[in-house]
């Protein structure tokens, strides 16, 4: 499908903070995607927890494989809706760059440590990485990405932080939307993690097919398989259902969003920003999605085994933070970001950038 007038367009963008000559054989969003793929924070996603700690097994999702799955789903949706596929891919690959080690447990722990210094938000951290922490260019810090890429990376933001971010933070104050490509990635993220967490949860032994069948969304995609379940290998059963669930969610999202877009009829990205969210599931699917998310929270994210990991992670992050506050000389030379007077921010940057295994190693060394 050709791109529509409300798709993001690099030629109409306010561009980069530091002007650069245009690329000769790529559009500017493709160029951003390539900058993300070549940055060191992207490579470290391979060793960061999604739900299961990286060393718990080789077959579980990591932040890297999660980001690639999000990108696959977002690109499919963007293409059908006539949006800019390269921008959707860029935002997908960058959306989790700011995550700490140990998944949400790590983020919560670091946020708690940073409470009196302004807190820690992983979305803001993703932006800090692409805006200043990556050091790869002679003329500027960060990756100098396009406005729409940065806008999409900053998915959530507190009003307090939004006020410090200038134009990029304004939409949170005015309650405006980002581009459709960013809206697509937000939901592609949800589709990816609901489905891969079912898959990982099953293979870890924490979720069973019998229990999953209590969810409408799962059951509606499994009924014919359930009738002959004794003949089907359980892993193939899960793979088949997960594949169908992704397809069902993506198909619903596309059909529902097409209707909403038709109703509001945006003709430019400015229209999209001023309108309510245009990318949305149908009301029916929203209900079923809520049901399965609630189930996953109880059965998986709050499972004793996952919570035991969460506890360990919280202790590691707390101890690392306190250790570096007491021993600032232990932060590697050259790590401090020149523009920050606040040392707590340097520590947060250092800890947030660690992989799971590096955080464990440093923690063991300070014993
Ligand atoms: Mg994600």
GROMACS .gro file of C-alpha atoms and ligand atoms in nm:
model
  368
    1UNK     CA    1   0.000   0.000   0.000
    2UNK     CA    2   0.129   0.345  -0.079
    3UNK     CA    3   0.182   0.580   0.210
    4UNK     CA    4  -0.111   0.795   0.312
    5UNK     CA    5  -0.112   1.169   0.385
    6UNK     CA    6  -0.133   1.111   0.761
    7UNK     CA    7   0.175   0.886   0.765
    8UNK     CA    8   0.495   1.036   0.904
    9UNK     CA    9   0.707   1.179   0.625
   10UNK     CA   10   1.079   1.250   0.669
   11UNK     CA   11   1.057   1.528   0.410
   12UNK     CA   12   0.800   1.716   0.622
   13UNK     CA   13   0.976   1.649   0.955
   14UNK     CA   14   1.129   1.912   1.180
   15UNK     CA   15   1.431   1.683   1.147
   16UNK     CA   16   1.736   1.640   1.367
   17UNK     CA   17   1.863   1.854   1.655
   18UNK     CA   18   2.199   1.888   1.472
   19UNK     CA   19   2.143   1.939   1.098
   20UNK     CA   20   2.316   1.682   0.877
   21UNK     CA   21   2.336   1.635   0.499
   22UNK     CA   22   2.066   1.397   0.377
   23UNK     CA   23   2.159   1.033   0.314
   24UNK     CA   24   2.219   0.933  -0.046
   25UNK     CA   25   2.039   0.598  -0.068
   26UNK     CA   26   1.819   0.574   0.246
   27UNK     CA   27   1.532   0.778   0.378
   28UNK     CA   28   1.594   0.951   0.713
   29UNK     CA   29   1.386   0.702   0.915
   30UNK     CA   30   1.582   0.411   0.764
   31UNK     CA   31   1.896   0.593   0.866
   32UNK     CA   32   1.765   0.619   1.223
   33UNK     CA   33   1.688   0.247   1.223
   34UNK     CA   34   2.045   0.175   1.114
   35UNK     CA   35   2.185   0.403   1.387
   36UNK     CA   36   1.985   0.209   1.648
   37UNK     CA   37   2.106  -0.129   1.520
   38UNK     CA   38   2.470  -0.019   1.536
   39UNK     CA   39   2.457   0.135   1.886
   40UNK     CA   40   2.594  -0.041   2.193
   41UNK     CA   41   2.274  -0.011   2.401
   42UNK     CA   42   2.098  -0.216   2.131
   43UNK     CA   43   2.357  -0.496   2.151
   44UNK     CA   44   2.321  -0.509   2.530
   45UNK     CA   45   1.947  -0.588   2.495
   46UNK     CA   46   2.057  -0.945   2.416
   47UNK     CA   47   2.156  -0.997   2.779
   48UNK     CA   48   1.868  -0.819   2.950
   49UNK     CA   49   1.568  -0.989   3.105
   50UNK     CA   50   1.221  -0.969   2.957
   51UNK     CA   51   1.046  -1.184   3.223
   52UNK     CA   52   1.298  -1.463   3.285
   53UNK     CA   53   1.654  -1.371   3.382
   54UNK     CA   54   1.884  -1.419   3.087
   55UNK     CA   55   2.085  -1.705   3.243
   56UNK     CA   56   1.771  -1.904   3.339
   57UNK     CA   57   1.763  -2.063   2.994
   58UNK     CA   58   1.861  -2.003   2.635
   59UNK     CA   59   1.513  -2.042   2.492
   60UNK     CA   60   1.342  -1.751   2.668
   61UNK     CA   61   1.284  -1.407   2.521
   62UNK     CA   62   1.534  -1.137   2.595
   63UNK     CA   63   1.481  -0.766   2.541
   64UNK     CA   64   1.652  -0.806   2.203
   65UNK     CA   65   1.431  -1.083   2.066
   66UNK     CA   66   1.127  -0.906   2.214
   67UNK     CA   67   1.221  -0.586   2.029
   68UNK     CA   68   1.263  -0.778   1.701
   69UNK     CA   69   0.920  -0.941   1.747
   70UNK     CA   70   0.764  -0.600   1.816
   71UNK     CA   71   0.927  -0.468   1.502
   72UNK     CA   72   0.790  -0.756   1.290
   73UNK     CA   73   0.434  -0.699   1.416
   74UNK     CA   74   0.453  -0.319   1.393
   75UNK     CA   75   0.588  -0.328   1.037
   76UNK     CA   76   0.308  -0.558   0.920
   77UNK     CA   77   0.043  -0.326   1.066
   78UNK     CA   78   0.213  -0.008   0.942
   79UNK     CA   79   0.234  -0.146   0.589
   80UNK     CA   80  -0.136  -0.237   0.569
   81UNK     CA   81  -0.242   0.102   0.710
   82UNK     CA   82  -0.018   0.290   0.468
   83UNK     CA   83   0.203   0.429   0.745
   84UNK     CA   84   0.581   0.465   0.734
   85UNK     CA   85   0.716   0.114   0.791
   86UNK     CA   86   1.074   0.231   0.850
   87UNK     CA   87   0.966   0.467   1.128
   88UNK     CA   88   0.760   0.189   1.290
   89UNK     CA   89   1.067  -0.035   1.275
   90UNK     CA   90   1.296   0.232   1.422
   91UNK     CA   91   1.067   0.300   1.717
   92UNK     CA   92   1.018  -0.074   1.778
   93UNK     CA   93   1.388  -0.151   1.788
   94UNK     CA   94   1.455   0.145   2.020
   95UNK     CA   95   1.152   0.123   2.247
   96UNK     CA   96   1.318  -0.079   2.524
   97UNK     CA   97   1.675   0.060   2.504
   98UNK     CA   98   1.641   0.231   2.843
   99UNK     CA   99   1.539  -0.076   3.037
  100UNK     CA  100   1.749  -0.172   3.337
  101UNK     CA  101   1.877  -0.525   3.394
  102UNK     CA  102   1.621  -0.770   3.541
  103UNK     CA  103   1.310  -0.638   3.364
  104UNK     CA  104   1.043  -0.447   3.554
  105UNK     CA  105   1.185  -0.554   3.890
  106UNK     CA  106   1.507  -0.371   3.804
  107UNK     CA  107   1.321  -0.062   3.684
  108UNK     CA  108   1.111  -0.048   4.003
  109UNK     CA  109   1.417  -0.090   4.223
  110UNK     CA  110   1.614   0.181   4.043
  111UNK     CA  111   1.312   0.413   4.050
  112UNK     CA  112   1.291   0.357   4.425
  113UNK     CA  113   1.664   0.431   4.472
  114UNK     CA  114   1.625   0.748   4.262
  115UNK     CA  115   1.307   0.869   4.439
  116UNK     CA  116   1.466   1.168   4.610
  117UNK     CA  117   1.664   1.260   4.296
  118UNK     CA  118   1.364   1.274   4.060
  119UNK     CA  119   1.296   0.902   4.003
  120UNK     CA  120   1.384   0.674   3.713
  121UNK     CA  121   1.161   0.618   3.408
  122UNK     CA  122   1.277   0.371   3.143
  123UNK     CA  123   1.111   0.568   2.861
  124UNK     CA  124   1.303   0.881   2.956
  125UNK     CA  125   1.614   0.665   2.981
  126UNK     CA  126   1.561   0.534   2.625
  127UNK     CA  127   1.550   0.896   2.511
  128UNK     CA  128   1.863   0.984   2.714
  129UNK     CA  129   2.046   0.699   2.539
  130UNK     CA  130   1.963   0.815   2.187
  131UNK     CA  131   1.995   1.186   2.275
  132UNK     CA  132   2.316   1.186   2.476
  133UNK     CA  133   2.455   0.865   2.628
  134UNK     CA  134   2.564   0.693   2.306
  135UNK     CA  135   2.901   0.837   2.204
  136UNK     CA  136   2.964   0.758   1.839
  137UNK     CA  137   2.988   1.089   1.654
  138UNK     CA  138   3.247   1.365   1.653
  139UNK     CA  139   2.997   1.649   1.618
  140UNK     CA  140   2.733   1.559   1.874
  141UNK     CA  141   2.649   1.330   2.163
  142UNK     CA  142   2.382   1.064   2.111
  143UNK     CA  143   2.251   0.942   1.776
  144UNK     CA  144   2.088   1.270   1.663
  145UNK     CA  145   1.765   1.097   1.557
  146UNK     CA  146   1.470   1.249   1.371
  147UNK     CA  147   1.197   1.422   1.574
  148UNK     CA  148   0.939   1.147   1.498
  149UNK     CA  149   1.177   0.872   1.614
  150UNK     CA  150   1.240   1.054   1.944
  151UNK     CA  151   0.869   1.130   1.987
  152UNK     CA  152   0.789   0.759   1.940
  153UNK     CA  153   1.060   0.641   2.179
  154UNK     CA  154   0.917   0.864   2.454
  155UNK     CA  155   0.604   0.656   2.501
  156UNK     CA  156   0.517   0.771   2.853
  157UNK     CA  157   0.647   1.055   3.059
  158UNK     CA  158   0.547   1.219   3.387
  159UNK     CA  159   0.426   1.580   3.360
  160UNK     CA  160   0.720   1.684   3.580
  161UNK     CA  161   0.969   1.537   3.329
  162UNK     CA  162   0.764   1.654   3.028
  163UNK     CA  163   0.814   2.015   3.139
  164UNK     CA  164   1.192   1.968   3.119
  165UNK     CA  165   1.182   1.827   2.765
  166UNK     CA  166   1.075   2.132   2.562
  167UNK     CA  167   0.880   2.063   2.241
  168UNK     CA  168   0.912   1.687   2.280
  169UNK     CA  169   0.739   1.695   2.619
  170UNK     CA  170   0.456   1.925   2.510
  171UNK     CA  171   0.226   1.649   2.392
  172UNK     CA  172   0.203   1.506   2.743
  173UNK     CA  173   0.101   1.846   2.878
  174UNK     CA  174  -0.143   1.913   2.592
  175UNK     CA  175  -0.257   1.547   2.600
  176UNK     CA  176  -0.187   1.503   2.230
  177UNK     CA  177  -0.101   1.181   2.046
  178UNK     CA  178   0.224   1.082   1.875
  179UNK     CA  179   0.237   0.966   1.511
  180UNK     CA  180   0.031   0.665   1.401
  181UNK     CA  181   0.359   0.475   1.366
  182UNK     CA  182   0.430   0.532   1.739
  183UNK     CA  183   0.072   0.435   1.828
  184UNK     CA  184   0.115   0.115   1.625
  185UNK     CA  185   0.438   0.026   1.807
  186UNK     CA  186   0.274   0.075   2.150
  187UNK     CA  187   0.013  -0.186   2.067
  188UNK     CA  188   0.252  -0.413   1.876
  189UNK     CA  189   0.457  -0.419   2.199
  190UNK     CA  190   0.151  -0.542   2.389
  191UNK     CA  191   0.062  -0.805   2.124
  192UNK     CA  192   0.422  -0.932   2.128
  193UNK     CA  193   0.462  -0.964   2.504
  194UNK     CA  194   0.120  -1.115   2.578
  195UNK     CA  195   0.188  -1.389   2.325
  196UNK     CA  196   0.554  -1.454   2.392
  197UNK     CA  197   0.497  -1.454   2.767
  198UNK     CA  198   0.237  -1.729   2.718
  199UNK     CA  199   0.495  -1.921   2.516
  200UNK     CA  200   0.783  -1.864   2.764
  201UNK     CA  201   0.549  -1.917   3.060
  202UNK     CA  202   0.445  -2.254   2.920
  203UNK     CA  203   0.800  -2.367   2.844
  204UNK     CA  204   0.914  -2.262   3.192
  205UNK     CA  205   0.646  -2.492   3.338
  206UNK     CA  206   0.464  -2.207   3.516
  207UNK     CA  207   0.163  -2.202   3.279
  208UNK     CA  208  -0.036  -2.505   3.166
  209UNK     CA  209  -0.261  -2.550   2.863
  210UNK     CA  210  -0.551  -2.652   3.091
  211UNK     CA  211  -0.527  -2.326   3.287
  212UNK     CA  212  -0.475  -2.115   2.974
  213UNK     CA  213  -0.799  -2.258   2.834
  214UNK     CA  214  -0.990  -2.054   3.097
  215UNK     CA  215  -0.914  -1.740   2.890
  216UNK     CA  216  -1.152  -1.657   2.609
  217UNK     CA  217  -0.882  -1.534   2.371
  218UNK     CA  218  -0.670  -1.847   2.413
  219UNK     CA  219  -0.970  -2.081   2.404
  220UNK     CA  220  -1.120  -1.923   2.094
  221UNK     CA  221  -0.795  -1.996   1.908
  222UNK     CA  222  -0.758  -2.349   2.047
  223UNK     CA  223  -1.099  -2.515   2.038
  224UNK     CA  224  -1.039  -2.751   1.744
  225UNK     CA  225  -0.697  -2.848   1.885
  226UNK     CA  226  -0.840  -2.908   2.233
  227UNK     CA  227  -1.071  -3.178   2.093
  228UNK     CA  228  -0.772  -3.387   1.983
  229UNK     CA  229  -0.520  -3.267   2.239
  230UNK     CA  230  -0.402  -3.618   2.333
  231UNK     CA  231  -0.271  -3.658   1.976
  232UNK     CA  232  -0.088  -3.323   1.965
  233UNK     CA  233   0.255  -3.248   2.107
  234UNK     CA  234   0.201  -2.980   2.375
  235UNK     CA  235   0.472  -2.750   2.248
  236UNK     CA  236   0.322  -2.757   1.898
  237UNK     CA  237  -0.020  -2.693   2.057
  238UNK     CA  238   0.112  -2.374   2.220
  239UNK     CA  239   0.299  -2.262   1.908
  240UNK     CA  240  -0.014  -2.309   1.699
  241UNK     CA  241  -0.239  -2.118   1.943
  242UNK     CA  242   0.011  -1.834   1.993
  243UNK     CA  243   0.045  -1.796   1.616
  244UNK     CA  244  -0.334  -1.780   1.579
  245UNK     CA  245  -0.366  -1.534   1.869
  246UNK     CA  246  -0.111  -1.296   1.717
  247UNK     CA  247  -0.298  -1.318   1.388
  248UNK     CA  248  -0.634  -1.258   1.556
  249UNK     CA  249  -0.509  -0.957   1.752
  250UNK     CA  250  -0.331  -0.802   1.453
  251UNK     CA  251  -0.633  -0.858   1.225
  252UNK     CA  252  -0.870  -0.705   1.481
  253UNK     CA  253  -0.639  -0.408   1.535
  254UNK     CA  254  -0.610  -0.339   1.161
  255UNK     CA  255  -0.986  -0.364   1.095
  256UNK     CA  256  -1.079  -0.157   1.400
  257UNK     CA  257  -0.813   0.112   1.332
  258UNK     CA  258  -0.920   0.138   0.967
  259UNK     CA  259  -1.274   0.217   1.087
  260UNK     CA  260  -1.156   0.477   1.338
  261UNK     CA  261  -0.927   0.641   1.083
  262UNK     CA  262  -1.215   0.658   0.836
  263UNK     CA  263  -1.439   0.814   1.098
  264UNK     CA  264  -1.190   1.089   1.199
  265UNK     CA  265  -1.044   1.126   0.850
  266UNK     CA  266  -0.703   1.280   0.933
  267UNK     CA  267  -0.521   1.436   0.637
  268UNK     CA  268  -0.187   1.511   0.800
  269UNK     CA  269   0.035   1.409   1.091
  270UNK     CA  270  -0.073   1.732   1.265
  271UNK     CA  271  -0.433   1.607   1.247
  272UNK     CA  272  -0.327   1.272   1.395
  273UNK     CA  273  -0.154   1.448   1.686
  274UNK     CA  274  -0.464   1.652   1.770
  275UNK     CA  275  -0.712   1.361   1.745
  276UNK     CA  276  -0.786   1.087   1.999
  277UNK     CA  277  -0.581   0.765   1.958
  278UNK     CA  278  -0.666   0.621   1.615
  279UNK     CA  279  -0.496   0.284   1.656
  280UNK     CA  280  -0.712   0.064   1.874
  281UNK     CA  281  -0.856  -0.285   1.912
  282UNK     CA  282  -1.233  -0.338   1.889
  283UNK     CA  283  -1.423  -0.311   2.219
  284UNK     CA  284  -1.473  -0.687   2.220
  285UNK     CA  285  -1.105  -0.767   2.178
  286UNK     CA  286  -1.011  -0.503   2.438
  287UNK     CA  287  -1.217  -0.696   2.695
  288UNK     CA  288  -1.055  -1.029   2.606
  289UNK     CA  289  -0.712  -0.872   2.611
  290UNK     CA  290  -0.776  -0.734   2.960
  291UNK     CA  291  -0.883  -1.078   3.076
  292UNK     CA  292  -0.566  -1.248   2.953
  293UNK     CA  293  -0.339  -0.971   3.087
  294UNK     CA  294  -0.501  -1.006   3.428
  295UNK     CA  295  -0.449  -1.383   3.407
  296UNK     CA  296  -0.081  -1.345   3.311
  297UNK     CA  297  -0.024  -1.106   3.600
  298UNK     CA  298  -0.161  -1.351   3.855
  299UNK     CA  299  -0.032  -1.675   3.701
  300UNK     CA  300   0.306  -1.565   3.568
  301UNK     CA  301   0.438  -1.222   3.674
  302UNK     CA  302   0.327  -1.277   4.034
  303UNK     CA  303   0.421  -1.646   4.041
  304UNK     CA  304   0.638  -1.735   4.344
  305UNK     CA  305   0.930  -1.836   4.122
  306UNK     CA  306   0.920  -1.509   3.926
  307UNK     CA  307   0.878  -1.308   4.248
  308UNK     CA  308   1.182  -1.483   4.400
  309UNK     CA  309   1.383  -1.355   4.103
  310UNK     CA  310   1.225  -1.012   4.147
  311UNK     CA  311   1.343  -1.003   4.509
  312UNK     CA  312   1.699  -1.095   4.415
  313UNK     CA  313   1.700  -0.834   4.140
  314UNK     CA  314   1.576  -0.563   4.377
  315UNK     CA  315   1.853  -0.645   4.626
  316UNK     CA  316   2.121  -0.637   4.358
  317UNK     CA  317   2.009  -0.299   4.221
  318UNK     CA  318   1.976  -0.150   4.573
  319UNK     CA  319   2.319  -0.266   4.676
  320UNK     CA  320   2.481  -0.145   4.354
  321UNK     CA  321   2.319   0.197   4.387
  322UNK     CA  322   2.425   0.240   4.751
  323UNK     CA  323   2.773   0.111   4.677
  324UNK     CA  324   2.834   0.362   4.397
  325UNK     CA  325   2.686   0.647   4.603
  326UNK     CA  326   2.945   0.566   4.873
  327UNK     CA  327   3.226   0.489   4.626
  328UNK     CA  328   3.193   0.731   4.332
  329UNK     CA  329   3.549   0.658   4.220
  330UNK     CA  330   3.437   0.306   4.125
  331UNK     CA  331   3.231   0.438   3.833
  332UNK     CA  332   3.452   0.385   3.525
  333UNK     CA  333   3.645   0.693   3.413
  334UNK     CA  334   3.485   0.874   3.122
  335UNK     CA  335   3.140   0.745   3.203
  336UNK     CA  336   3.012   1.065   3.358
  337UNK     CA  337   2.790   1.259   3.123
  338UNK     CA  338   2.943   1.607   3.097
  339UNK     CA  339   2.616   1.796   3.126
  340UNK     CA  340   2.499   1.629   3.450
  341UNK     CA  341   2.587   1.793   3.780
  342UNK     CA  342   2.385   1.532   3.962
  343UNK     CA  343   2.595   1.227   4.046
  344UNK     CA  344   2.289   1.012   4.119
  345UNK     CA  345   2.199   1.042   3.748
  346UNK     CA  346   2.542   0.911   3.647
  347UNK     CA  347   2.492   0.611   3.876
  348UNK     CA  348   2.144   0.550   3.733
  349UNK     CA  349   2.286   0.570   3.378
  350UNK     CA  350   2.562   0.325   3.470
  351UNK     CA  351   2.332   0.073   3.642
  352UNK     CA  352   2.053   0.101   3.382
  353UNK     CA  353   2.304   0.026   3.106
  354UNK     CA  354   2.423  -0.297   3.269
  355UNK     CA  355   2.324  -0.639   3.136
  356UNK     CA  356   2.185  -0.892   3.385
  357UNK     CA  357   2.508  -1.087   3.406
  358UNK     CA  358   2.727  -0.778   3.434
  359UNK     CA  359   2.514  -0.646   3.722
  360UNK     CA  360   2.541  -0.984   3.898
  361UNK     CA  361   2.917  -0.994   3.840
  362UNK     CA  362   2.976  -0.641   3.978
  363UNK     CA  363   2.745  -0.719   4.269
  364UNK     CA  364   2.940  -1.038   4.352
  365UNK     CA  365   3.268  -0.846   4.335
  366UNK     CA  366   3.160  -0.592   4.598
  367UNK     CA  367   3.073  -0.864   4.851
  368LIG    MG1  368   0.854  -0.373   2.512
   0.00000   0.00000   0.00000
